[in-house]
């Protein structure tokens, strides 16, 4: 198939399903990718390469956001002024 072709609805569903399973695995193993290698491969094989890159970035962003929400945001410029 032509790599630029838009995925069909079926393909999108397969991709999202694979991504969700992979992310759930990461969540339950504290982001230990080695434990989720099989799901990672399924995710990569079911999703267009661009999407894999996008979702990886998205996950990093979501993790970062969650970290800020749980630990609170400390702007670096406030350090040492307290």
mmCIF file with all atom_site columns, C-alpha atoms in Angstrom:
data_model
loop_
_atom_site.group_PDB
_atom_site.id
_atom_site.type_symbol
_atom_site.label_atom_id
_atom_site.label_alt_id
_atom_site.label_comp_id
_atom_site.label_asym_id
_atom_site.label_entity_id
_atom_site.label_seq_id
_atom_site.pdbx_PDB_ins_code
_atom_site.Cartn_x
_atom_site.Cartn_y
_atom_site.Cartn_z
_atom_site.occupancy
_atom_site.B_iso_or_equiv
_atom_site.pdbx_formal_charge
_atom_site.auth_seq_id
_atom_site.auth_comp_id
_atom_site.auth_asym_id
_atom_site.auth_atom_id
_atom_site.pdbx_PDB_model_num
ATOM 1  C CA . UNK A 1 1  ? 0.000   0.000  0.000  1.00 0.00 ? 1  UNK A CA 1
ATOM 2  C CA . UNK A 1 2  ? 1.037   3.567  -0.680 1.00 0.00 ? 2  UNK A CA 1
ATOM 3  C CA . UNK A 1 3  ? 2.480   4.992  2.534  1.00 0.00 ? 3  UNK A CA 1
ATOM 4  C CA . UNK A 1 4  ? 0.766   8.342  2.022  1.00 0.00 ? 4  UNK A CA 1
ATOM 5  C CA . UNK A 1 5  ? -2.731  6.905  1.645  1.00 0.00 ? 5  UNK A CA 1
ATOM 6  C CA . UNK A 1 6  ? -5.090  7.893  4.437  1.00 0.00 ? 6  UNK A CA 1
ATOM 7  C CA . UNK A 1 7  ? -5.854  4.924  6.685  1.00 0.00 ? 7  UNK A CA 1
ATOM 8  C CA . UNK A 1 8  ? -9.362  3.529  6.453  1.00 0.00 ? 8  UNK A CA 1
ATOM 9  C CA . UNK A 1 9  ? -11.661 3.609  9.475  1.00 0.00 ? 9  UNK A CA 1
ATOM 10 C CA . UNK A 1 10 ? -10.825 -0.053 10.112 1.00 0.00 ? 10 UNK A CA 1
ATOM 11 C CA . UNK A 1 11 ? -7.101  0.696  10.050 1.00 0.00 ? 11 UNK A CA 1
ATOM 12 C CA . UNK A 1 12 ? -7.532  3.671  12.344 1.00 0.00 ? 12 UNK A CA 1
ATOM 13 C CA . UNK A 1 13 ? -9.468  1.564  14.830 1.00 0.00 ? 13 UNK A CA 1
ATOM 14 C CA . UNK A 1 14 ? -6.776  -1.120 14.714 1.00 0.00 ? 14 UNK A CA 1
ATOM 15 C CA . UNK A 1 15 ? -4.107  1.523  15.246 1.00 0.00 ? 15 UNK A CA 1
ATOM 16 C CA . UNK A 1 16 ? -5.879  3.182  18.177 1.00 0.00 ? 16 UNK A CA 1
ATOM 17 C CA . UNK A 1 17 ? -6.619  -0.186 19.758 1.00 0.00 ? 17 UNK A CA 1
ATOM 18 C CA . UNK A 1 18 ? -2.971  -1.193 19.514 1.00 0.00 ? 18 UNK A CA 1
ATOM 19 C CA . UNK A 1 19 ? -1.887  2.154  20.925 1.00 0.00 ? 19 UNK A CA 1
ATOM 20 C CA . UNK A 1 20 ? -4.294  1.910  23.855 1.00 0.00 ? 20 UNK A CA 1
ATOM 21 C CA . UNK A 1 21 ? -3.123  -1.605 24.719 1.00 0.00 ? 21 UNK A CA 1
ATOM 22 C CA . UNK A 1 22 ? 0.501   -0.531 24.501 1.00 0.00 ? 22 UNK A CA 1
ATOM 23 C CA . UNK A 1 23 ? -0.107  2.548  26.679 1.00 0.00 ? 23 UNK A CA 1
ATOM 24 C CA . UNK A 1 24 ? -2.053  0.519  29.230 1.00 0.00 ? 24 UNK A CA 1
ATOM 25 C CA . UNK A 1 25 ? 0.831   -1.922 29.401 1.00 0.00 ? 25 UNK A CA 1
ATOM 26 C CA . UNK A 1 26 ? 3.278   0.939  29.938 1.00 0.00 ? 26 UNK A CA 1
ATOM 27 C CA . UNK A 1 27 ? 1.042   2.403  32.629 1.00 0.00 ? 27 UNK A CA 1
ATOM 28 C CA . UNK A 1 28 ? 0.832   -0.862 34.520 1.00 0.00 ? 28 UNK A CA 1
ATOM 29 C CA . UNK A 1 29 ? 4.592   -1.509 34.271 1.00 0.00 ? 29 UNK A CA 1
ATOM 30 C CA . UNK A 1 30 ? 5.780   1.965  35.205 1.00 0.00 ? 30 UNK A CA 1
ATOM 31 C CA . UNK A 1 31 ? 6.781   2.698  31.607 1.00 0.00 ? 31 UNK A CA 1
ATOM 32 C CA . UNK A 1 32 ? 9.058   -0.307 31.345 1.00 0.00 ? 32 UNK A CA 1
ATOM 33 C CA . UNK A 1 33 ? 9.031   -0.572 27.539 1.00 0.00 ? 33 UNK A CA 1
ATOM 34 C CA . UNK A 1 34 ? 10.865  -3.904 27.620 1.00 0.00 ? 34 UNK A CA 1
ATOM 35 C CA . UNK A 1 35 ? 7.829   -5.519 29.250 1.00 0.00 ? 35 UNK A CA 1
ATOM 36 C CA . UNK A 1 36 ? 5.578   -4.217 26.482 1.00 0.00 ? 36 UNK A CA 1
ATOM 37 C CA . UNK A 1 37 ? 7.756   -4.993 23.482 1.00 0.00 ? 37 UNK A CA 1
ATOM 38 C CA . UNK A 1 38 ? 5.181   -7.255 21.808 1.00 0.00 ? 38 UNK A CA 1
ATOM 39 C CA . UNK A 1 39 ? 2.487   -4.599 22.087 1.00 0.00 ? 39 UNK A CA 1
ATOM 40 C CA . UNK A 1 40 ? 4.919   -1.965 20.885 1.00 0.00 ? 40 UNK A CA 1
ATOM 41 C CA . UNK A 1 41 ? 5.570   -4.010 17.751 1.00 0.00 ? 41 UNK A CA 1
ATOM 42 C CA . UNK A 1 42 ? 1.844   -4.492 17.171 1.00 0.00 ? 42 UNK A CA 1
ATOM 43 C CA . UNK A 1 43 ? 1.350   -0.747 17.612 1.00 0.00 ? 43 UNK A CA 1
ATOM 44 C CA . UNK A 1 44 ? 4.124   0.013  15.113 1.00 0.00 ? 44 UNK A CA 1
ATOM 45 C CA . UNK A 1 45 ? 2.844   -2.488 12.583 1.00 0.00 ? 45 UNK A CA 1
ATOM 46 C CA . UNK A 1 46 ? -0.768  -1.295 12.767 1.00 0.00 ? 46 UNK A CA 1
ATOM 47 C CA . UNK A 1 47 ? -0.140  2.442  12.704 1.00 0.00 ? 47 UNK A CA 1
ATOM 48 C CA . UNK A 1 48 ? 1.394   4.635  10.011 1.00 0.00 ? 48 UNK A CA 1
ATOM 49 C CA . UNK A 1 49 ? 4.960   5.665  10.907 1.00 0.00 ? 49 UNK A CA 1
ATOM 50 C CA . UNK A 1 50 ? 3.906   9.319  11.271 1.00 0.00 ? 50 UNK A CA 1
ATOM 51 C CA . UNK A 1 51 ? 1.249   8.360  13.785 1.00 0.00 ? 51 UNK A CA 1
ATOM 52 C CA . UNK A 1 52 ? 3.674   6.307  15.848 1.00 0.00 ? 52 UNK A CA 1
ATOM 53 C CA . UNK A 1 53 ? 5.951   9.356  16.101 1.00 0.00 ? 53 UNK A CA 1
ATOM 54 C CA . UNK A 1 54 ? 2.996   11.580 16.919 1.00 0.00 ? 54 UNK A CA 1
ATOM 55 C CA . UNK A 1 55 ? 1.628   9.257  19.608 1.00 0.00 ? 55 UNK A CA 1
ATOM 56 C CA . UNK A 1 56 ? 5.070   8.841  21.190 1.00 0.00 ? 56 UNK A CA 1
ATOM 57 C CA . UNK A 1 57 ? 5.375   12.613 21.467 1.00 0.00 ? 57 UNK A CA 1
ATOM 58 C CA . UNK A 1 58 ? 1.816   12.832 22.731 1.00 0.00 ? 58 UNK A CA 1
ATOM 59 C CA . UNK A 1 59 ? 2.478   10.265 25.432 1.00 0.00 ? 59 UNK A CA 1
ATOM 60 C CA . UNK A 1 60 ? 5.597   12.092 26.576 1.00 0.00 ? 60 UNK A CA 1
ATOM 61 C CA . UNK A 1 61 ? 3.578   15.303 26.711 1.00 0.00 ? 61 UNK A CA 1
ATOM 62 C CA . UNK A 1 62 ? 0.754   13.682 28.676 1.00 0.00 ? 62 UNK A CA 1
ATOM 63 C CA . UNK A 1 63 ? 3.228   12.141 31.126 1.00 0.00 ? 63 UNK A CA 1
ATOM 64 C CA . UNK A 1 64 ? 4.930   15.497 31.572 1.00 0.00 ? 64 UNK A CA 1
ATOM 65 C CA . UNK A 1 65 ? 1.577   17.188 32.129 1.00 0.00 ? 65 UNK A CA 1
ATOM 66 C CA . UNK A 1 66 ? 0.527   14.587 34.679 1.00 0.00 ? 66 UNK A CA 1
ATOM 67 C CA . UNK A 1 67 ? 3.838   15.005 36.456 1.00 0.00 ? 67 UNK A CA 1
ATOM 68 C CA . UNK A 1 68 ? 3.264   18.749 36.680 1.00 0.00 ? 68 UNK A CA 1
ATOM 69 C CA . UNK A 1 69 ? -0.229  18.160 38.017 1.00 0.00 ? 69 UNK A CA 1
ATOM 70 C CA . UNK A 1 70 ? 0.892   15.691 40.665 1.00 0.00 ? 70 UNK A CA 1
ATOM 71 C CA . UNK A 1 71 ? 4.137   17.365 41.709 1.00 0.00 ? 71 UNK A CA 1
ATOM 72 C CA . UNK A 1 72 ? 3.151   20.936 41.061 1.00 0.00 ? 72 UNK A CA 1
ATOM 73 C CA . UNK A 1 73 ? 4.931   23.246 38.679 1.00 0.00 ? 73 UNK A CA 1
ATOM 74 C CA . UNK A 1 74 ? 8.019   24.973 39.997 1.00 0.00 ? 74 UNK A CA 1
ATOM 75 C CA . UNK A 1 75 ? 9.229   27.611 37.562 1.00 0.00 ? 75 UNK A CA 1
ATOM 76 C CA . UNK A 1 76 ? 13.032  27.537 37.540 1.00 0.00 ? 76 UNK A CA 1
ATOM 77 C CA . UNK A 1 77 ? 13.268  31.301 37.995 1.00 0.00 ? 77 UNK A CA 1
ATOM 78 C CA . UNK A 1 78 ? 11.503  31.009 41.347 1.00 0.00 ? 78 UNK A CA 1
ATOM 79 C CA . UNK A 1 79 ? 14.237  28.762 42.671 1.00 0.00 ? 79 UNK A CA 1
ATOM 80 C CA . UNK A 1 80 ? 16.411  30.392 45.305 1.00 0.00 ? 80 UNK A CA 1
ATOM 81 C CA . UNK A 1 81 ? 14.148  33.455 45.649 1.00 0.00 ? 81 UNK A CA 1
ATOM 82 C CA . UNK A 1 82 ? 11.928  32.040 48.387 1.00 0.00 ? 82 UNK A CA 1
#
